[in-house]
Amino acid sequence: MTHTAASGIAAFTFEMGVLKRLRRSGWWQVGVRDPESVAEHSLRVAQLAALLAAEEGADPARAAYLALWHDSQETRITDLPHTARPYVTKPDNVAVTRDQVAPLPAAAAATVVDAVTEFEAQQTPEARCARDADKLECLVQAVEYRHGGQAGVQEWIDSSYAALRTDVAKRVADAALSLSPMSWRDMSRPDMSRPD
């Protein structure tokens, strides 16, 4: 690898680090003072995408990979809340991605552009699972904020639920809406009454 190629990857890595500091801005409108970052959101989207894909008979690794890149453009266009839609033209995420990866070596650039293109086209089961994971993660986050006492999140729950396409994602959403965010503690706790 040449110095120029290595420098391109390093610079791109610094740019992707912006996602750790960039907050999901829509939550500020309902009073969440410190919403999750785009990177935090993207991690759980990737995890959910893999699980949904496994249950849908799709490739979990590919779905997770698509999900990892689905919001990477926000380093340059920020996280625009839904209320901005009437005032701005929706950015072309593939075009933004092409600009972002321009300094990368060809193979590295192609893998990112291909992932974003596939996610945006929504033609593969993996892309549909990744998109559902994005919506499902938003719903789950809203449930967590509501559980923490944050009012006004029902709009996020309703719009996220309405956007789900796979049966698995809808079933997971139904379960998430009926559970406490702390339910995992009881579900994963070993039965203490059993002898060793």
Short mmCIF file of N, CA and C in Angstrom, two decimals:
data_model
loop_
_atom_site.label_atom_id
_atom_site.label_comp_id
_atom_site.label_asym_id
_atom_site.label_seq_id
_atom_site.Cartn_x
_atom_site.Cartn_y
_atom_site.Cartn_z
N MET A 1 0.85 -1.18 0.00
CA MET A 1 0.00 0.00 0.00
C MET A 1 0.89 1.24 0.00
N THR A 2 0.55 2.16 -0.84
CA THR A 2 1.34 3.39 -0.94
C THR A 2 1.04 4.31 0.23
N HIS A 3 1.92 5.26 0.43
CA HIS A 3 1.71 6.26 1.49
C HIS A 3 0.43 7.05 1.22
N THR A 4 0.19 7.38 -0.04
CA THR A 4 -1.01 8.15 -0.40
C THR A 4 -2.27 7.36 -0.07
N ALA A 5 -2.29 6.06 -0.38
CA ALA A 5 -3.45 5.22 -0.08
C ALA A 5 -3.66 5.12 1.43
N ALA A 6 -2.57 4.91 2.16
CA ALA A 6 -2.67 4.82 3.62
C ALA A 6 -3.17 6.14 4.21
N SER A 7 -2.70 7.25 3.67
CA SER A 7 -3.14 8.57 4.15
C SER A 7 -4.63 8.78 3.87
N GLY A 8 -5.09 8.30 2.71
CA GLY A 8 -6.51 8.42 2.38
C GLY A 8 -7.38 7.66 3.36
N ILE A 9 -6.95 6.44 3.72
CA ILE A 9 -7.71 5.65 4.69
C ILE A 9 -7.68 6.32 6.06
N ALA A 10 -6.53 6.82 6.46
CA ALA A 10 -6.42 7.50 7.76
C ALA A 10 -7.32 8.73 7.82
N ALA A 11 -7.30 9.54 6.76
CA ALA A 11 -8.14 10.74 6.74
C ALA A 11 -9.61 10.38 6.77
N PHE A 12 -10.01 9.35 6.04
CA PHE A 12 -11.40 8.89 6.04
C PHE A 12 -11.80 8.40 7.43
N THR A 13 -10.87 7.73 8.10
CA THR A 13 -11.13 7.26 9.46
C THR A 13 -11.39 8.42 10.40
N PHE A 14 -10.60 9.49 10.27
CA PHE A 14 -10.86 10.69 11.08
C PHE A 14 -12.25 11.26 10.77
N GLU A 15 -12.61 11.28 9.49
CA GLU A 15 -13.95 11.79 9.14
C GLU A 15 -15.04 10.93 9.77
N MET A 16 -14.90 9.62 9.71
CA MET A 16 -15.91 8.75 10.31
C MET A 16 -15.99 8.94 11.83
N GLY A 17 -14.91 9.39 12.45
CA GLY A 17 -14.92 9.70 13.88
C GLY A 17 -15.88 10.81 14.24
N VAL A 18 -16.21 11.66 13.28
CA VAL A 18 -17.19 12.73 13.52
C VAL A 18 -18.53 12.13 13.93
N LEU A 19 -18.85 10.94 13.43
CA LEU A 19 -20.12 10.30 13.75
C LEU A 19 -20.25 9.99 15.25
N LYS A 20 -19.12 9.85 15.94
CA LYS A 20 -19.16 9.61 17.38
C LYS A 20 -19.58 10.85 18.15
N ARG A 21 -19.36 12.03 17.54
CA ARG A 21 -19.69 13.29 18.21
C ARG A 21 -20.98 13.92 17.71
N LEU A 22 -21.46 13.46 16.58
CA LEU A 22 -22.65 14.03 15.96
C LEU A 22 -23.90 13.41 16.58
N ARG A 23 -24.73 14.22 17.19
CA ARG A 23 -25.92 13.75 17.88
C ARG A 23 -27.11 13.61 16.93
N ARG A 24 -27.99 12.67 17.22
CA ARG A 24 -29.22 12.49 16.46
C ARG A 24 -30.15 13.65 16.83
N SER A 25 -30.29 14.59 15.95
CA SER A 25 -30.87 15.90 16.27
C SER A 25 -32.37 15.91 16.51
N GLY A 26 -33.12 15.00 15.93
CA GLY A 26 -34.56 15.02 16.11
C GLY A 26 -34.99 14.90 17.56
N TRP A 27 -34.20 14.21 18.36
CA TRP A 27 -34.56 14.01 19.77
C TRP A 27 -34.51 15.31 20.56
N TRP A 28 -33.74 16.27 20.12
CA TRP A 28 -33.70 17.56 20.83
C TRP A 28 -35.07 18.22 20.81
N GLN A 29 -35.85 17.98 19.76
CA GLN A 29 -37.15 18.61 19.64
C GLN A 29 -38.13 18.16 20.72
N VAL A 30 -37.91 16.98 21.29
CA VAL A 30 -38.77 16.52 22.38
C VAL A 30 -38.09 16.67 23.73
N GLY A 31 -36.96 17.34 23.75
CA GLY A 31 -36.32 17.66 25.03
C GLY A 31 -35.25 16.70 25.51
N VAL A 32 -34.83 15.75 24.69
CA VAL A 32 -33.73 14.87 25.09
C VAL A 32 -32.46 15.71 25.03
N ARG A 33 -31.85 15.92 26.19
CA ARG A 33 -30.71 16.84 26.27
C ARG A 33 -29.43 16.26 25.68
N ASP A 34 -29.25 14.96 25.81
CA ASP A 34 -28.03 14.33 25.32
C ASP A 34 -28.40 13.08 24.53
N PRO A 35 -28.93 13.26 23.30
CA PRO A 35 -29.32 12.08 22.52
C PRO A 35 -28.12 11.28 22.07
N GLU A 36 -28.39 10.06 21.66
CA GLU A 36 -27.32 9.19 21.19
C GLU A 36 -26.67 9.78 19.96
N SER A 37 -25.43 9.39 19.73
CA SER A 37 -24.70 9.85 18.55
C SER A 37 -25.12 9.02 17.33
N VAL A 38 -24.77 9.51 16.17
CA VAL A 38 -25.03 8.76 14.94
C VAL A 38 -24.27 7.43 14.99
N ALA A 39 -23.07 7.43 15.52
CA ALA A 39 -22.28 6.20 15.61
C ALA A 39 -22.95 5.20 16.55
N GLU A 40 -23.46 5.67 17.67
CA GLU A 40 -24.16 4.77 18.60
C GLU A 40 -25.39 4.17 17.93
N HIS A 41 -26.14 5.01 17.24
CA HIS A 41 -27.30 4.54 16.49
C HIS A 41 -26.88 3.49 15.46
N SER A 42 -25.84 3.79 14.70
CA SER A 42 -25.41 2.89 13.61
C SER A 42 -24.93 1.54 14.13
N LEU A 43 -24.31 1.52 15.30
CA LEU A 43 -23.87 0.24 15.87
C LEU A 43 -25.07 -0.66 16.12
N ARG A 44 -26.10 -0.12 16.79
CA ARG A 44 -27.25 -0.98 17.09
C ARG A 44 -28.04 -1.31 15.82
N VAL A 45 -28.05 -0.41 14.84
CA VAL A 45 -28.69 -0.73 13.56
C VAL A 45 -27.99 -1.93 12.93
N ALA A 46 -26.66 -1.92 12.93
CA ALA A 46 -25.91 -3.04 12.34
C ALA A 46 -26.20 -4.34 13.08
N GLN A 47 -26.25 -4.28 14.40
CA GLN A 47 -26.55 -5.48 15.18
C GLN A 47 -27.95 -6.01 14.86
N LEU A 48 -28.92 -5.10 14.83
CA LEU A 48 -30.29 -5.50 14.50
C LEU A 48 -30.39 -6.03 13.07
N ALA A 49 -29.70 -5.39 12.14
CA ALA A 49 -29.74 -5.82 10.74
C ALA A 49 -29.27 -7.27 10.61
N ALA A 50 -28.22 -7.61 11.32
CA ALA A 50 -27.72 -8.99 11.28
C ALA A 50 -28.75 -9.97 11.82
N LEU A 51 -29.38 -9.60 12.92
CA LEU A 51 -30.38 -10.49 13.52
C LEU A 51 -31.61 -10.64 12.63
N LEU A 52 -32.09 -9.53 12.09
CA LEU A 52 -33.25 -9.58 11.19
C LEU A 52 -32.93 -10.42 9.96
N ALA A 53 -31.75 -10.20 9.39
CA ALA A 53 -31.35 -10.94 8.19
C ALA A 53 -31.27 -12.44 8.47
N ALA A 54 -30.73 -12.81 9.62
CA ALA A 54 -30.64 -14.23 9.96
C ALA A 54 -32.03 -14.86 10.00
N GLU A 55 -32.98 -14.15 10.58
CA GLU A 55 -34.34 -14.67 10.68
C GLU A 55 -35.08 -14.63 9.35
N GLU A 56 -34.70 -13.73 8.47
CA GLU A 56 -35.34 -13.60 7.15
C GLU A 56 -34.69 -14.49 6.09
N GLY A 57 -33.63 -15.22 6.48
CA GLY A 57 -32.94 -16.07 5.52
C GLY A 57 -31.99 -15.31 4.60
N ALA A 58 -31.62 -14.10 4.99
CA ALA A 58 -30.68 -13.28 4.22
C ALA A 58 -29.29 -13.41 4.85
N ASP A 59 -28.32 -12.72 4.29
CA ASP A 59 -26.94 -12.77 4.77
C ASP A 59 -26.75 -11.77 5.91
N PRO A 60 -26.60 -12.24 7.15
CA PRO A 60 -26.47 -11.33 8.29
C PRO A 60 -25.26 -10.40 8.18
N ALA A 61 -24.13 -10.93 7.71
CA ALA A 61 -22.92 -10.10 7.62
C ALA A 61 -23.11 -8.97 6.61
N ARG A 62 -23.73 -9.27 5.48
CA ARG A 62 -23.96 -8.23 4.48
C ARG A 62 -24.94 -7.19 4.98
N ALA A 63 -26.01 -7.62 5.62
CA ALA A 63 -27.00 -6.67 6.16
C ALA A 63 -26.34 -5.75 7.19
N ALA A 64 -25.52 -6.32 8.06
CA ALA A 64 -24.82 -5.50 9.06
C ALA A 64 -23.87 -4.53 8.39
N TYR A 65 -23.19 -4.98 7.33
CA TYR A 65 -22.25 -4.11 6.62
C TYR A 65 -22.98 -2.93 5.98
N LEU A 66 -24.11 -3.18 5.37
CA LEU A 66 -24.90 -2.09 4.78
C LEU A 66 -25.33 -1.11 5.86
N ALA A 67 -25.74 -1.64 6.99
CA ALA A 67 -26.20 -0.79 8.10
C ALA A 67 -25.08 0.08 8.65
N LEU A 68 -23.86 -0.45 8.67
CA LEU A 68 -22.73 0.33 9.17
C LEU A 68 -22.53 1.62 8.39
N TRP A 69 -22.84 1.60 7.11
CA TRP A 69 -22.59 2.75 6.24
C TRP A 69 -23.82 3.60 5.97
N HIS A 70 -24.98 3.21 6.49
CA HIS A 70 -26.23 3.87 6.07
C HIS A 70 -26.31 5.35 6.42
N ASP A 71 -25.65 5.77 7.47
CA ASP A 71 -25.68 7.19 7.87
C ASP A 71 -24.30 7.84 7.81
N SER A 72 -23.33 7.22 7.16
CA SER A 72 -21.96 7.75 7.15
C SER A 72 -21.87 9.11 6.46
N GLN A 73 -22.81 9.43 5.62
CA GLN A 73 -22.82 10.71 4.91
C GLN A 73 -23.07 11.88 5.86
N GLU A 74 -23.58 11.60 7.04
CA GLU A 74 -23.95 12.67 7.97
C GLU A 74 -22.74 13.43 8.52
N THR A 75 -21.53 12.94 8.27
CA THR A 75 -20.35 13.74 8.63
C THR A 75 -20.34 15.04 7.83
N ARG A 76 -20.96 15.00 6.64
CA ARG A 76 -20.94 16.17 5.76
C ARG A 76 -22.29 16.89 5.68
N ILE A 77 -23.38 16.16 5.87
CA ILE A 77 -24.70 16.80 5.74
C ILE A 77 -25.43 16.91 7.07
N THR A 78 -24.86 16.41 8.13
CA THR A 78 -25.40 16.35 9.49
C THR A 78 -26.64 15.47 9.54
N ASP A 79 -27.18 15.34 10.72
CA ASP A 79 -28.40 14.56 10.94
C ASP A 79 -29.57 15.54 10.87
N LEU A 80 -30.26 15.56 9.76
CA LEU A 80 -31.37 16.49 9.58
C LEU A 80 -32.66 15.87 10.13
N PRO A 81 -33.34 16.56 11.03
CA PRO A 81 -34.61 16.01 11.54
C PRO A 81 -35.68 16.03 10.46
N HIS A 82 -36.72 15.27 10.66
CA HIS A 82 -37.82 15.19 9.69
C HIS A 82 -38.46 16.56 9.45
N THR A 83 -38.42 17.43 10.42
CA THR A 83 -39.02 18.75 10.24
C THR A 83 -38.28 19.60 9.23
N ALA A 84 -37.06 19.20 8.85
CA ALA A 84 -36.30 19.94 7.84
C ALA A 84 -36.71 19.58 6.42
N ARG A 85 -37.39 18.46 6.25
CA ARG A 85 -37.72 17.96 4.91
C ARG A 85 -38.44 18.96 4.01
N PRO A 86 -39.39 19.75 4.51
CA PRO A 86 -40.06 20.70 3.61
C PRO A 86 -39.15 21.82 3.12
N TYR A 87 -38.00 22.00 3.75
CA TYR A 87 -37.15 23.16 3.47
C TYR A 87 -35.86 22.84 2.74
N VAL A 88 -35.49 21.57 2.70
CA VAL A 88 -34.23 21.19 2.06
C VAL A 88 -34.47 20.04 1.10
N THR A 89 -33.66 19.96 0.08
CA THR A 89 -33.71 18.85 -0.85
C THR A 89 -32.97 17.67 -0.23
N LYS A 90 -33.56 16.49 -0.32
CA LYS A 90 -32.92 15.30 0.24
C LYS A 90 -31.57 15.08 -0.45
N PRO A 91 -30.51 15.00 0.32
CA PRO A 91 -29.19 14.77 -0.28
C PRO A 91 -29.12 13.40 -0.95
N ASP A 92 -28.32 13.31 -1.97
CA ASP A 92 -28.07 12.04 -2.65
C ASP A 92 -26.95 11.34 -1.88
N ASN A 93 -27.32 10.36 -1.07
CA ASN A 93 -26.34 9.70 -0.21
C ASN A 93 -25.23 9.01 -0.98
N VAL A 94 -25.53 8.49 -2.16
CA VAL A 94 -24.49 7.84 -2.97
C VAL A 94 -23.49 8.89 -3.46
N ALA A 95 -23.98 10.04 -3.89
CA ALA A 95 -23.08 11.11 -4.35
C ALA A 95 -22.21 11.62 -3.21
N VAL A 96 -22.80 11.80 -2.03
CA VAL A 96 -22.02 12.23 -0.87
C VAL A 96 -20.94 11.20 -0.57
N THR A 97 -21.32 9.93 -0.59
CA THR A 97 -20.37 8.85 -0.30
C THR A 97 -19.23 8.85 -1.31
N ARG A 98 -19.54 9.04 -2.58
CA ARG A 98 -18.47 9.08 -3.60
C ARG A 98 -17.46 10.19 -3.27
N ASP A 99 -17.96 11.35 -2.86
CA ASP A 99 -17.05 12.44 -2.48
C ASP A 99 -16.23 12.06 -1.26
N GLN A 100 -16.87 11.43 -0.29
CA GLN A 100 -16.17 11.05 0.94
C GLN A 100 -15.02 10.09 0.67
N VAL A 101 -15.25 9.11 -0.20
CA VAL A 101 -14.26 8.05 -0.41
C VAL A 101 -13.27 8.36 -1.52
N ALA A 102 -13.36 9.54 -2.12
CA ALA A 102 -12.46 9.89 -3.23
C ALA A 102 -10.98 9.70 -2.89
N PRO A 103 -10.53 10.00 -1.66
CA PRO A 103 -9.10 9.80 -1.36
C PRO A 103 -8.69 8.35 -1.09
N LEU A 104 -9.67 7.45 -1.01
CA LEU A 104 -9.36 6.06 -0.67
C LEU A 104 -8.81 5.31 -1.87
N PRO A 105 -8.05 4.23 -1.61
CA PRO A 105 -7.67 3.34 -2.70
C PRO A 105 -8.93 2.73 -3.33
N ALA A 106 -8.83 2.28 -4.55
CA ALA A 106 -10.00 1.85 -5.34
C ALA A 106 -10.84 0.78 -4.65
N ALA A 107 -10.21 -0.27 -4.13
CA ALA A 107 -10.99 -1.36 -3.53
C ALA A 107 -11.74 -0.89 -2.29
N ALA A 108 -11.09 -0.10 -1.46
CA ALA A 108 -11.74 0.41 -0.25
C ALA A 108 -12.89 1.34 -0.62
N ALA A 109 -12.66 2.22 -1.58
CA ALA A 109 -13.72 3.14 -2.01
C ALA A 109 -14.90 2.38 -2.57
N ALA A 110 -14.63 1.39 -3.39
CA ALA A 110 -15.71 0.63 -4.04
C ALA A 110 -16.58 -0.10 -3.04
N THR A 111 -15.98 -0.66 -1.99
CA THR A 111 -16.78 -1.42 -1.03
C THR A 111 -17.77 -0.51 -0.29
N VAL A 112 -17.36 0.71 0.00
CA VAL A 112 -18.26 1.64 0.70
C VAL A 112 -19.34 2.14 -0.26
N VAL A 113 -18.96 2.54 -1.45
CA VAL A 113 -19.95 3.02 -2.43
C VAL A 113 -20.95 1.91 -2.75
N ASP A 114 -20.46 0.70 -2.94
CA ASP A 114 -21.36 -0.43 -3.23
C ASP A 114 -22.35 -0.65 -2.10
N ALA A 115 -21.89 -0.57 -0.86
CA ALA A 115 -22.78 -0.78 0.29
C ALA A 115 -23.86 0.30 0.36
N VAL A 116 -23.48 1.55 0.19
CA VAL A 116 -24.45 2.65 0.25
C VAL A 116 -25.43 2.56 -0.92
N THR A 117 -24.92 2.23 -2.10
CA THR A 117 -25.78 2.09 -3.27
C THR A 117 -26.81 0.99 -3.06
N GLU A 118 -26.37 -0.15 -2.54
CA GLU A 118 -27.28 -1.27 -2.28
C GLU A 118 -28.31 -0.89 -1.23
N PHE A 119 -27.87 -0.24 -0.16
CA PHE A 119 -28.81 0.18 0.89
C PHE A 119 -29.87 1.12 0.32
N GLU A 120 -29.44 2.10 -0.44
CA GLU A 120 -30.36 3.10 -0.98
C GLU A 120 -31.33 2.51 -1.99
N ALA A 121 -30.89 1.53 -2.79
CA ALA A 121 -31.74 0.94 -3.83
C ALA A 121 -32.84 0.05 -3.25
N GLN A 122 -32.59 -0.55 -2.08
CA GLN A 122 -33.58 -1.40 -1.42
C GLN A 122 -34.07 -2.55 -2.29
N GLN A 123 -33.17 -3.13 -3.08
CA GLN A 123 -33.55 -4.22 -3.98
C GLN A 123 -33.17 -5.60 -3.45
N THR A 124 -32.37 -5.67 -2.39
CA THR A 124 -31.94 -6.97 -1.86
C THR A 124 -32.56 -7.20 -0.49
N PRO A 125 -32.68 -8.47 -0.09
CA PRO A 125 -33.21 -8.74 1.25
C PRO A 125 -32.33 -8.11 2.34
N GLU A 126 -31.01 -8.10 2.10
CA GLU A 126 -30.10 -7.51 3.08
C GLU A 126 -30.35 -6.01 3.24
N ALA A 127 -30.58 -5.33 2.14
CA ALA A 127 -30.86 -3.89 2.19
C ALA A 127 -32.18 -3.63 2.91
N ARG A 128 -33.17 -4.46 2.65
CA ARG A 128 -34.46 -4.28 3.33
C ARG A 128 -34.33 -4.55 4.82
N CYS A 129 -33.54 -5.54 5.19
CA CYS A 129 -33.31 -5.81 6.62
C CYS A 129 -32.55 -4.66 7.27
N ALA A 130 -31.57 -4.10 6.57
CA ALA A 130 -30.81 -2.97 7.11
C ALA A 130 -31.71 -1.75 7.28
N ARG A 131 -32.58 -1.47 6.32
CA ARG A 131 -33.50 -0.33 6.43
C ARG A 131 -34.48 -0.57 7.59
N ASP A 132 -35.01 -1.79 7.69
CA ASP A 132 -35.90 -2.09 8.81
C ASP A 132 -35.18 -1.95 10.14
N ALA A 133 -33.93 -2.35 10.17
CA ALA A 133 -33.14 -2.21 11.40
C ALA A 133 -32.98 -0.74 11.78
N ASP A 134 -32.80 0.13 10.79
CA ASP A 134 -32.70 1.57 11.04
C ASP A 134 -33.99 2.08 11.69
N LYS A 135 -35.12 1.69 11.14
CA LYS A 135 -36.41 2.13 11.69
C LYS A 135 -36.67 1.50 13.05
N LEU A 136 -36.35 0.23 13.17
CA LEU A 136 -36.57 -0.48 14.43
C LEU A 136 -35.70 0.09 15.55
N GLU A 137 -34.46 0.44 15.22
CA GLU A 137 -33.58 1.03 16.24
C GLU A 137 -34.15 2.35 16.74
N CYS A 138 -34.71 3.14 15.86
CA CYS A 138 -35.33 4.41 16.25
C CYS A 138 -36.51 4.15 17.19
N LEU A 139 -37.33 3.16 16.86
CA LEU A 139 -38.46 2.79 17.72
C LEU A 139 -37.97 2.36 19.09
N VAL A 140 -36.97 1.49 19.13
CA VAL A 140 -36.43 1.00 20.40
C VAL A 140 -35.85 2.16 21.21
N GLN A 141 -35.14 3.06 20.55
CA GLN A 141 -34.58 4.22 21.25
C GLN A 141 -35.69 5.08 21.85
N ALA A 142 -36.78 5.27 21.10
CA ALA A 142 -37.91 6.05 21.61
C ALA A 142 -38.53 5.37 22.83
N VAL A 143 -38.62 4.05 22.80
CA VAL A 143 -39.15 3.31 23.95
C VAL A 143 -38.23 3.52 25.16
N GLU A 144 -36.93 3.49 24.93
CA GLU A 144 -35.99 3.71 26.03
C GLU A 144 -36.12 5.13 26.58
N TYR A 145 -36.23 6.12 25.71
CA TYR A 145 -36.40 7.49 26.19
C TYR A 145 -37.71 7.64 26.95
N ARG A 146 -38.78 7.03 26.45
CA ARG A 146 -40.07 7.09 27.14
C ARG A 146 -39.98 6.45 28.51
N HIS A 147 -39.31 5.31 28.58
CA HIS A 147 -39.13 4.61 29.86
C HIS A 147 -38.36 5.49 30.85
N GLY A 148 -37.45 6.31 30.33
CA GLY A 148 -36.68 7.22 31.18
C GLY A 148 -37.43 8.50 31.54
N GLY A 149 -38.70 8.60 31.13
CA GLY A 149 -39.51 9.75 31.50
C GLY A 149 -39.66 10.82 30.44
N GLN A 150 -39.12 10.57 29.26
CA GLN A 150 -39.21 11.56 28.19
C GLN A 150 -40.56 11.47 27.50
N ALA A 151 -41.32 12.55 27.55
CA ALA A 151 -42.63 12.59 26.89
C ALA A 151 -42.44 13.01 25.43
N GLY A 152 -43.45 12.77 24.64
CA GLY A 152 -43.45 13.26 23.27
C GLY A 152 -42.77 12.40 22.24
N VAL A 153 -42.46 11.16 22.58
CA VAL A 153 -41.75 10.30 21.64
C VAL A 153 -42.67 9.40 20.81
N GLN A 154 -43.96 9.45 21.07
CA GLN A 154 -44.89 8.55 20.38
C GLN A 154 -44.84 8.72 18.86
N GLU A 155 -44.65 9.94 18.39
CA GLU A 155 -44.55 10.19 16.95
C GLU A 155 -43.42 9.38 16.32
N TRP A 156 -42.29 9.26 17.01
CA TRP A 156 -41.16 8.48 16.52
C TRP A 156 -41.52 6.99 16.51
N ILE A 157 -42.20 6.55 17.54
CA ILE A 157 -42.62 5.14 17.60
C ILE A 157 -43.57 4.84 16.45
N ASP A 158 -44.57 5.68 16.26
CA ASP A 158 -45.58 5.44 15.23
C ASP A 158 -44.98 5.48 13.82
N SER A 159 -44.16 6.48 13.53
CA SER A 159 -43.61 6.58 12.17
C SER A 159 -42.60 5.47 11.90
N SER A 160 -41.83 5.10 12.90
CA SER A 160 -40.86 4.00 12.73
C SER A 160 -41.60 2.69 12.49
N TYR A 161 -42.63 2.43 13.27
CA TYR A 161 -43.39 1.19 13.12
C TYR A 161 -44.03 1.12 11.73
N ALA A 162 -44.60 2.22 11.29
CA ALA A 162 -45.26 2.26 9.98
C ALA A 162 -44.30 2.01 8.83
N ALA A 163 -43.02 2.29 9.02
CA ALA A 163 -42.03 2.13 7.95
C ALA A 163 -41.47 0.71 7.86
N LEU A 164 -41.75 -0.15 8.84
CA LEU A 164 -41.21 -1.51 8.83
C LEU A 164 -41.84 -2.34 7.72
N ARG A 165 -41.03 -3.16 7.06
CA ARG A 165 -41.50 -3.96 5.93
C ARG A 165 -41.44 -5.47 6.18
N THR A 166 -40.46 -5.93 6.92
CA THR A 166 -40.33 -7.37 7.13
C THR A 166 -41.20 -7.82 8.31
N ASP A 167 -41.69 -9.04 8.20
CA ASP A 167 -42.51 -9.59 9.28
C ASP A 167 -41.71 -9.71 10.57
N VAL A 168 -40.45 -10.10 10.45
CA VAL A 168 -39.60 -10.25 11.64
C VAL A 168 -39.46 -8.91 12.36
N ALA A 169 -39.19 -7.84 11.62
CA ALA A 169 -39.04 -6.52 12.25
C ALA A 169 -40.32 -6.08 12.94
N LYS A 170 -41.46 -6.36 12.33
CA LYS A 170 -42.74 -6.00 12.94
C LYS A 170 -42.97 -6.77 14.24
N ARG A 171 -42.62 -8.04 14.23
CA ARG A 171 -42.78 -8.84 15.45
C ARG A 171 -41.84 -8.36 16.56
N VAL A 172 -40.62 -8.01 16.18
CA VAL A 172 -39.67 -7.49 17.17
C VAL A 172 -40.17 -6.15 17.72
N ALA A 173 -40.70 -5.32 16.86
CA ALA A 173 -41.25 -4.03 17.31
C ALA A 173 -42.40 -4.25 18.28
N ASP A 174 -43.30 -5.17 17.96
CA ASP A 174 -44.42 -5.47 18.86
C ASP A 174 -43.90 -5.91 20.22
N ALA A 175 -42.89 -6.76 20.21
CA ALA A 175 -42.30 -7.22 21.48
C ALA A 175 -41.65 -6.08 22.23
N ALA A 176 -40.90 -5.23 21.52
CA ALA A 176 -40.23 -4.10 22.17
C ALA A 176 -41.24 -3.15 22.81
N LEU A 177 -42.38 -3.00 22.17
CA LEU A 177 -43.41 -2.10 22.71
C LEU A 177 -44.09 -2.68 23.95
N SER A 178 -43.97 -3.99 24.14
CA SER A 178 -44.63 -4.62 25.29
C SER A 178 -43.67 -4.91 26.44
N LEU A 179 -42.39 -4.69 26.22
CA LEU A 179 -41.39 -5.01 27.24
C LEU A 179 -40.80 -3.75 27.86
N SER A 180 -40.27 -3.92 29.06
CA SER A 180 -39.46 -2.88 29.67
C SER A 180 -38.06 -2.93 29.06
N PRO A 181 -37.41 -1.78 28.89
CA PRO A 181 -36.02 -1.82 28.41
C PRO A 181 -35.08 -2.61 29.34
N MET A 182 -35.52 -2.90 30.53
CA MET A 182 -34.70 -3.68 31.46
C MET A 182 -35.04 -5.16 31.43
N SER A 183 -35.93 -5.59 30.55
CA SER A 183 -36.36 -6.98 30.51
C SER A 183 -35.22 -7.96 30.23
N TRP A 184 -34.19 -7.50 29.57
CA TRP A 184 -33.07 -8.38 29.25
C TRP A 184 -32.42 -8.95 30.51
N ARG A 185 -32.51 -8.22 31.61
CA ARG A 185 -31.89 -8.70 32.86
C ARG A 185 -32.59 -9.96 33.36
N ASP A 186 -33.90 -9.97 33.29
CA ASP A 186 -34.64 -11.14 33.75
C ASP A 186 -34.54 -12.30 32.77
N MET A 187 -34.50 -11.98 31.47
CA MET A 187 -34.44 -13.03 30.45
C MET A 187 -33.09 -13.73 30.42
N SER A 188 -32.04 -13.05 30.82
CA SER A 188 -30.70 -13.65 30.73
C SER A 188 -30.18 -14.14 32.08
N ARG A 189 -30.96 -13.96 33.12
CA ARG A 189 -30.52 -14.37 34.45
C ARG A 189 -30.66 -15.88 34.60
N PRO A 190 -29.60 -16.53 35.00
CA PRO A 190 -29.72 -17.99 35.22
C PRO A 190 -30.65 -18.25 36.40
N ASP A 191 -31.29 -19.41 36.34
CA ASP A 191 -32.19 -19.80 37.42
C ASP A 191 -31.35 -20.06 38.68
N MET A 192 -31.51 -19.19 39.64
CA MET A 192 -30.69 -19.27 40.86
C MET A 192 -31.10 -20.43 41.77
N SER A 193 -32.26 -21.01 41.50
CA SER A 193 -32.71 -22.11 42.36
C SER A 193 -32.10 -23.44 41.98
N ARG A 194 -31.46 -23.51 40.80
CA ARG A 194 -30.88 -24.79 40.38
C ARG A 194 -29.55 -25.02 41.09
N PRO A 195 -29.33 -26.24 41.54
CA PRO A 195 -28.02 -26.53 42.13
C PRO A 195 -26.95 -26.56 41.04
N ASP A 196 -25.72 -26.26 41.41
CA ASP A 196 -24.62 -26.27 40.43
C ASP A 196 -24.29 -27.64 39.97
#
